[in-house]
Coordinates of C-alpha atoms in Angstrom, one line a residue:
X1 CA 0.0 0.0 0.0
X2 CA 1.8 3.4 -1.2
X3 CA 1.3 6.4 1.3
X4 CA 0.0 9.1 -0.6
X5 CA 2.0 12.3 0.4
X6 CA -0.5 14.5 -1.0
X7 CA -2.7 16.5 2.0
X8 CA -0.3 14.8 4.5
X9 CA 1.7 17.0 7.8
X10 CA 4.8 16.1 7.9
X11 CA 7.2 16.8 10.4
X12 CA 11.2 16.4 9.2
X13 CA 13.6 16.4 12.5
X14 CA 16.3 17.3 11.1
X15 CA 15.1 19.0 8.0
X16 CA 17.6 21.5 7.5
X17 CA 20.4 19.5 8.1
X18 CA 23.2 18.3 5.2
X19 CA 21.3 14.9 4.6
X20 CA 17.5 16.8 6.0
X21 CA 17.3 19.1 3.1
X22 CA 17.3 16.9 0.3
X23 CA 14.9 14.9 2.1
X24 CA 12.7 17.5 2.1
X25 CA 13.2 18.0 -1.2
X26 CA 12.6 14.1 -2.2
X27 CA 9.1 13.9 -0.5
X28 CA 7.9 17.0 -2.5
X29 CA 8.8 15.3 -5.6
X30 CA 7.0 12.4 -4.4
X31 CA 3.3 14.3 -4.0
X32 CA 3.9 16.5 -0.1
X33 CA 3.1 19.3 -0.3
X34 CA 6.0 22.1 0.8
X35 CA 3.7 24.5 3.1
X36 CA 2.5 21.3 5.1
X37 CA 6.1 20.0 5.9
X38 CA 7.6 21.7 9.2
X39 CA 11.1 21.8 10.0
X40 CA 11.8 22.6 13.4
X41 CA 15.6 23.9 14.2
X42 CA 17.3 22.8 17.1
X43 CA 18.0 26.3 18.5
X44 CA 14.4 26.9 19.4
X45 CA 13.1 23.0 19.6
X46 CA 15.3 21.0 21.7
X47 CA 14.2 17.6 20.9
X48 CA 15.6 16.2 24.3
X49 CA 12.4 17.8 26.5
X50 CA 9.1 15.8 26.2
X51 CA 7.2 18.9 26.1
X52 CA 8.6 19.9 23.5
X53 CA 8.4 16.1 21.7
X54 CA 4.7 16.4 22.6
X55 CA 4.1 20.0 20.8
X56 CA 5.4 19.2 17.9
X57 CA 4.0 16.1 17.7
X58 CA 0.5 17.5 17.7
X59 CA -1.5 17.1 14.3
X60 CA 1.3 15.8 12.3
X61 CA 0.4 12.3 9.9
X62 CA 4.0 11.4 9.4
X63 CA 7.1 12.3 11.1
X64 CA 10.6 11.4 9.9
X65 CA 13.1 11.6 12.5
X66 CA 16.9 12.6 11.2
X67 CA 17.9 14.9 13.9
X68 CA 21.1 13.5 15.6
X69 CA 23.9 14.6 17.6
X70 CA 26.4 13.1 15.3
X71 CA 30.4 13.2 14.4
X72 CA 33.4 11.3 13.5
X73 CA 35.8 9.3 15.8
X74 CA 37.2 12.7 17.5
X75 CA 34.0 13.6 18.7
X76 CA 32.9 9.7 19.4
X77 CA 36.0 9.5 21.5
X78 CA 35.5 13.0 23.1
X79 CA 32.1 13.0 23.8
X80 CA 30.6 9.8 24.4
X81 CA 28.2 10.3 27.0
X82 CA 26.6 13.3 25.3
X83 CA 26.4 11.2 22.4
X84 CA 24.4 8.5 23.9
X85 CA 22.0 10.8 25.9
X86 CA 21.2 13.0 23.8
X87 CA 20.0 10.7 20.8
X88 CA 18.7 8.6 23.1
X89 CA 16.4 11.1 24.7
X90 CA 14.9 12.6 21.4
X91 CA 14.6 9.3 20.0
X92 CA 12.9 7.7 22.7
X93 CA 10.8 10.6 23.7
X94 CA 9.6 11.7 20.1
X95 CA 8.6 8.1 19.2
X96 CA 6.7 7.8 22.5
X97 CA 5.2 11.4 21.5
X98 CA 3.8 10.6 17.9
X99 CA 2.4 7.4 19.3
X100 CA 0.3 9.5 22.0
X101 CA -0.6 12.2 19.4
X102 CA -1.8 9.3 17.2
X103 CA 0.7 9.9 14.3
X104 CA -0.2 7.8 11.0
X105 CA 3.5 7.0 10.7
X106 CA 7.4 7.3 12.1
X107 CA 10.5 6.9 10.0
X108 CA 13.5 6.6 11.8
X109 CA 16.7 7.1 10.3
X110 CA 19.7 4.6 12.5
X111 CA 23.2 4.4 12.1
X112 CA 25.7 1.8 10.5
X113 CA 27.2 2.2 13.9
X114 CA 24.6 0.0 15.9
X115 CA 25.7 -2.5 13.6
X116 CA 28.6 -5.3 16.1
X117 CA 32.3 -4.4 15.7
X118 CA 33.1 -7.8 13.7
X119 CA 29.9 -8.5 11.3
X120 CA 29.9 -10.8 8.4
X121 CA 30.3 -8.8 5.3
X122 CA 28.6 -7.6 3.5
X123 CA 26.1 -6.6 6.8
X124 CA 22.6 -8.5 6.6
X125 CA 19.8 -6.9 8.6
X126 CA 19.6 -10.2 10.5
X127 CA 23.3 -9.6 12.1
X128 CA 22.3 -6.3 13.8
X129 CA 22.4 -8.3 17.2
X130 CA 25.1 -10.3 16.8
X131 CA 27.7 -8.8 18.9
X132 CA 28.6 -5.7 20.4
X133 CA 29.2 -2.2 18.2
X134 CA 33.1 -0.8 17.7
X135 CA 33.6 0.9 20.7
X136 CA 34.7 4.7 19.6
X137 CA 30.9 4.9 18.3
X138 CA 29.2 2.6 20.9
X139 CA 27.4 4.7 23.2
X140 CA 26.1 6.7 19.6
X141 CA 25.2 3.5 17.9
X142 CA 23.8 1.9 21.3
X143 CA 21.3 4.6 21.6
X144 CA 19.9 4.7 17.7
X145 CA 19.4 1.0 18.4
X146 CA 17.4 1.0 20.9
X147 CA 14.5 3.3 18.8
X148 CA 14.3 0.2 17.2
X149 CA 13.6 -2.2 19.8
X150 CA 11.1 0.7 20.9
X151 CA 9.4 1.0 17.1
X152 CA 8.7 -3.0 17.4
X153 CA 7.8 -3.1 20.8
X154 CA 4.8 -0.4 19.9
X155 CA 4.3 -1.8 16.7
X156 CA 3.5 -5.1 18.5
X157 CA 1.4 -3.6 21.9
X158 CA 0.1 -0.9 20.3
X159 CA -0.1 -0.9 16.1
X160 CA 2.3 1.8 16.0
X161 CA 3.5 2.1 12.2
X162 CA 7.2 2.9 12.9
X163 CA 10.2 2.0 10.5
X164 CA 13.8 1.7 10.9
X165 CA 16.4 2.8 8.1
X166 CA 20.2 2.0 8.3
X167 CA 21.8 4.4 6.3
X168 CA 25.7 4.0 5.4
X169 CA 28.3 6.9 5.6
X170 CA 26.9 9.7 3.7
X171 CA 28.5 12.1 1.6
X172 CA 27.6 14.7 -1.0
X173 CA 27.9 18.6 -1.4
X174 CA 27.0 20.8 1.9
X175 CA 28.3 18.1 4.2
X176 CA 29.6 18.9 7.6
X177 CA 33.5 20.0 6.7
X178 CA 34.0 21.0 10.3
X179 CA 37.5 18.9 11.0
X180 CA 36.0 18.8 14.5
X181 CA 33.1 16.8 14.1
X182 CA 33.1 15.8 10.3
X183 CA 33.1 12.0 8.6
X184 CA 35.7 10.6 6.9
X185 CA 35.2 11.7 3.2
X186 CA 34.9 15.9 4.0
X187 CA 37.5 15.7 6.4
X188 CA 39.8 14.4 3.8
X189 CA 38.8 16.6 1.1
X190 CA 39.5 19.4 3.4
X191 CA 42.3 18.0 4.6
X192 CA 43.9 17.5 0.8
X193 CA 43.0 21.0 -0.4
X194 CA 44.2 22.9 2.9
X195 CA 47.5 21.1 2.3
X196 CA 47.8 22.3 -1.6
X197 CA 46.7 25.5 -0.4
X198 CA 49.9 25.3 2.3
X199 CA 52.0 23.7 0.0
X200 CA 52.5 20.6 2.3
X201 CA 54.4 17.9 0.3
X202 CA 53.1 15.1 3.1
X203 CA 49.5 14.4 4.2
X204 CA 49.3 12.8 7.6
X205 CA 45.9 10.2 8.0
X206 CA 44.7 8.8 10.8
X207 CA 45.1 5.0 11.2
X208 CA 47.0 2.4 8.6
X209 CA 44.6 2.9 5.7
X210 CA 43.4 -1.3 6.0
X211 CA 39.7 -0.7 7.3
X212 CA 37.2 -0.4 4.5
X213 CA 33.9 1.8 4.6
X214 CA 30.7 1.8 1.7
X215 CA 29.3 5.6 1.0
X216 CA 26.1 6.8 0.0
X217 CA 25.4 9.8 -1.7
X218 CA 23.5 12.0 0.0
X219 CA 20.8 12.4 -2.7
X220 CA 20.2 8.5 -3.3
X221 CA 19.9 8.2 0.7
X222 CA 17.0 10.8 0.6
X223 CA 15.5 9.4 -2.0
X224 CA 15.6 5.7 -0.4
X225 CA 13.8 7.8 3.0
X226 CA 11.2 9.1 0.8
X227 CA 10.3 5.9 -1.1
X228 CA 10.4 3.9 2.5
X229 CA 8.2 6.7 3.7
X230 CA 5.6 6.0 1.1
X231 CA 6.2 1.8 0.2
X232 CA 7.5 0.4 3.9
X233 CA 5.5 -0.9 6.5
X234 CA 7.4 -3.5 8.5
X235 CA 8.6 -4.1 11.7
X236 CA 12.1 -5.3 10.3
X237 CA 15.3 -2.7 9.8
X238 CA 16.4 -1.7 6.7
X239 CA 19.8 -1.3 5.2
X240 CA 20.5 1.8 2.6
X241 CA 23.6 1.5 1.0
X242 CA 25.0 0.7 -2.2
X243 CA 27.1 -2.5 -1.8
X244 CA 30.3 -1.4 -3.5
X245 CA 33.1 -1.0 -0.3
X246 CA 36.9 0.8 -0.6
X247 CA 39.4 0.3 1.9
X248 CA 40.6 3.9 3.7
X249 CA 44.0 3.7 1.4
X250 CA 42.2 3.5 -1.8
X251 CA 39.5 6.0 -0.6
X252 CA 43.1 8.7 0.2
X253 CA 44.5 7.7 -2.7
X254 CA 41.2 8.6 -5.2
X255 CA 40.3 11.8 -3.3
X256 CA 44.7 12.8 -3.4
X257 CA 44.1 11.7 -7.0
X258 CA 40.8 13.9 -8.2
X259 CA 42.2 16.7 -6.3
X260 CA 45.6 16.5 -8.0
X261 CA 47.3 16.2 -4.7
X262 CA 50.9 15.0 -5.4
X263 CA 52.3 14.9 -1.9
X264 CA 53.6 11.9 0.5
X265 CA 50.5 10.2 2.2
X266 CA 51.8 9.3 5.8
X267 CA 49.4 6.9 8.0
X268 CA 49.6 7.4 11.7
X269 CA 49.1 4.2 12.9
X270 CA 49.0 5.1 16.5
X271 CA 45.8 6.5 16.0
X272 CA 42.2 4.6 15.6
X273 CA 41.3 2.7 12.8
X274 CA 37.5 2.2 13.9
X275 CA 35.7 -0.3 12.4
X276 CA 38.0 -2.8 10.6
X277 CA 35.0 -3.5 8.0
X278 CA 31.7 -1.9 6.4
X279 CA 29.6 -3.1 3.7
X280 CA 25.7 -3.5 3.5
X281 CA 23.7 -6.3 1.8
X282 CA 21.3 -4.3 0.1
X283 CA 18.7 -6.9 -1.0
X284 CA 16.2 -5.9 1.3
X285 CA 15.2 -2.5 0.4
X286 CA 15.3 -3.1 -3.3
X287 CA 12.9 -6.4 -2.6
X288 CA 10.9 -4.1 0.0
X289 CA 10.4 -0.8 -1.8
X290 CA 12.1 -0.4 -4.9
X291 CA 15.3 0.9 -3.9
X292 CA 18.8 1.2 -5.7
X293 CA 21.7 3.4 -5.7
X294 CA 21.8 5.3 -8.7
X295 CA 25.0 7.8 -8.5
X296 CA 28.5 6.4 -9.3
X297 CA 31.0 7.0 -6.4
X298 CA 33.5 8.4 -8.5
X299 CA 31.0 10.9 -9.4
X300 CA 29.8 11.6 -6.3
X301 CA 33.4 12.2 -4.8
X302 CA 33.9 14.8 -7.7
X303 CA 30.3 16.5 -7.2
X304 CA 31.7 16.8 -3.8
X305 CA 34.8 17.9 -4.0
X306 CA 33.8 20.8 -6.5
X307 CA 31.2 21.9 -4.1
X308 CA 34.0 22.3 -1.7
X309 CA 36.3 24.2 -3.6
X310 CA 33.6 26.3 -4.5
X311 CA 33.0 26.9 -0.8
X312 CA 36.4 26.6 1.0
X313 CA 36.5 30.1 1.8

């Protein structure tokens, strides 16, 4: 049964985030209309108080919840306990919210980071509770779990129509290129072009270059939440990704390579590696609701990258 988006309130957590805004953008192609979606911002909405959970929850039909206090392995290492409370709280609290307000539907966007620190690859939905998660992301990945065991434990007492998306790393133009708190791909493209700009002849990376990762462009991500919004209405997890995984080195060695970085690349190995492996089976979504990856990664990484350089200063 396809949701129609048509007359529908939507609420976007989120919304005007890097990944928020072209999800947005992919439910208005799919039939919502603009003036009915509401996006609130985290400086006046602070997602951890119920009241506010509560209020906003209030004669909506769907919500898609995307707003997360999220970062890279600095700010997993740094911040760990703020990390797990405070997606915890506006998880927990906003599902709880929509269910009292009688909300038609909840997507919830997870993390690859709930998934255990060794998981057969590639990662089948099935796994998710295998083991425990790498442990710089734990207490991040711990807490976007546990909206799922809350979606099918209200699914199952209640009826509650709540989903559960695992997204892989994203990437795309407007990402967060904050070297505090960014992923792996901006940091690096920052990192490269900063270093031209200097002149550096070396570029120091964190780690020995062995782990691998799987990135999804941010516009086939948004495009996978709008057509689970509309097609999905199981209890099980999803996976988005794209199947195709590069190991770190390779990863460096493209992004030194589209940038025309000719410099050294030195691996500090006394630094974290994080997980040794990632890579989704993506069988589920495409047998579910249709969806497949459509941009190349090569591609992606240029779109990127010329966003960037476009906005460096």
């Amino acid at each position: 049964m396809v949701l129609d988006l048509k007359d529908k309130r939507i609420l976007v957590t989120g919304g005007a985030g890097f990944l928020g805004r072209q999800v947005v953008k992919q439910l208005c192609d799919a039939g919502a209309d603009r003036d009915k979606i509401t996006i609130p911002r985290s400086r006046e909405f602070d997602l951890r108080s119920m009241d506010v959970c509560q209020k906003l929850s209030q004669n909506q039909d769907v919500i898609v919840h995307l707003a997360a206090h999220v970062g890279g392995i600095g700010l997993n290492r740094e911040k760990p306990g703020e990390l797990f409370y405070d997606n915890l709280m506006m998880g927990v609290q906003l599902i709880h919210a929509a269910y009292q307000a009688g909300v038609e539907k909840f997507v919830c966007v997870g993390t690859i980071c709930a998934y255990p620190k060794f998981t057969p690859v590639p990662f089948k939905e099935d796994d998710l509770w295998e083991g425990y998660p790498e442990e710089t992301n734990a207490p991040y990945g711990v807490a976007k779990k546990a909206l799922l065991v809350q979606l099918q434990s209200y699914r199952q007492q209640y009826g509650f129509n709540g989903v559960y998306l695992l997204p892989v790393n994203l990437y795309g133009p407007e990402d967060n290129f904050d070297p505090r708190s960014s992923h792996v791909i901006p940091a690096l493209i920052r990192k490269v072009h900063e270093a031209q700009v200097r002149g550096d002849k070396h570029l120091p990376v964190w780690g020995d270059g062995s782990p691998s990762r799987e990135f999804l462009y941010v516009d086939d991500a948004a495009r996978g939440i709008a057509m689970a919004t509309q097609s999905y209405d199981e209890a099980d997890p999803v996976n988005l990704g794209t199947n195709y995984e590069i190991t770190i080195k390779d990863l460096v060695e493209l992004i030194c390579d589209l940038m025309g970085f000719q410099g050294e690349i030195v691996w500090e190995t006394d630094k974290p590696n994080g997980q040794p492996r990632r890579c989704l089976d993506t069988e589920r979504a495409k047998e579910k609701f249709g969806f497949v990856a459509q941009v190349e990664f090569k591609e992606g990484l240029k779109n990127t990258i010329d966003w960037y350089r476009q906005h460096a200063e």
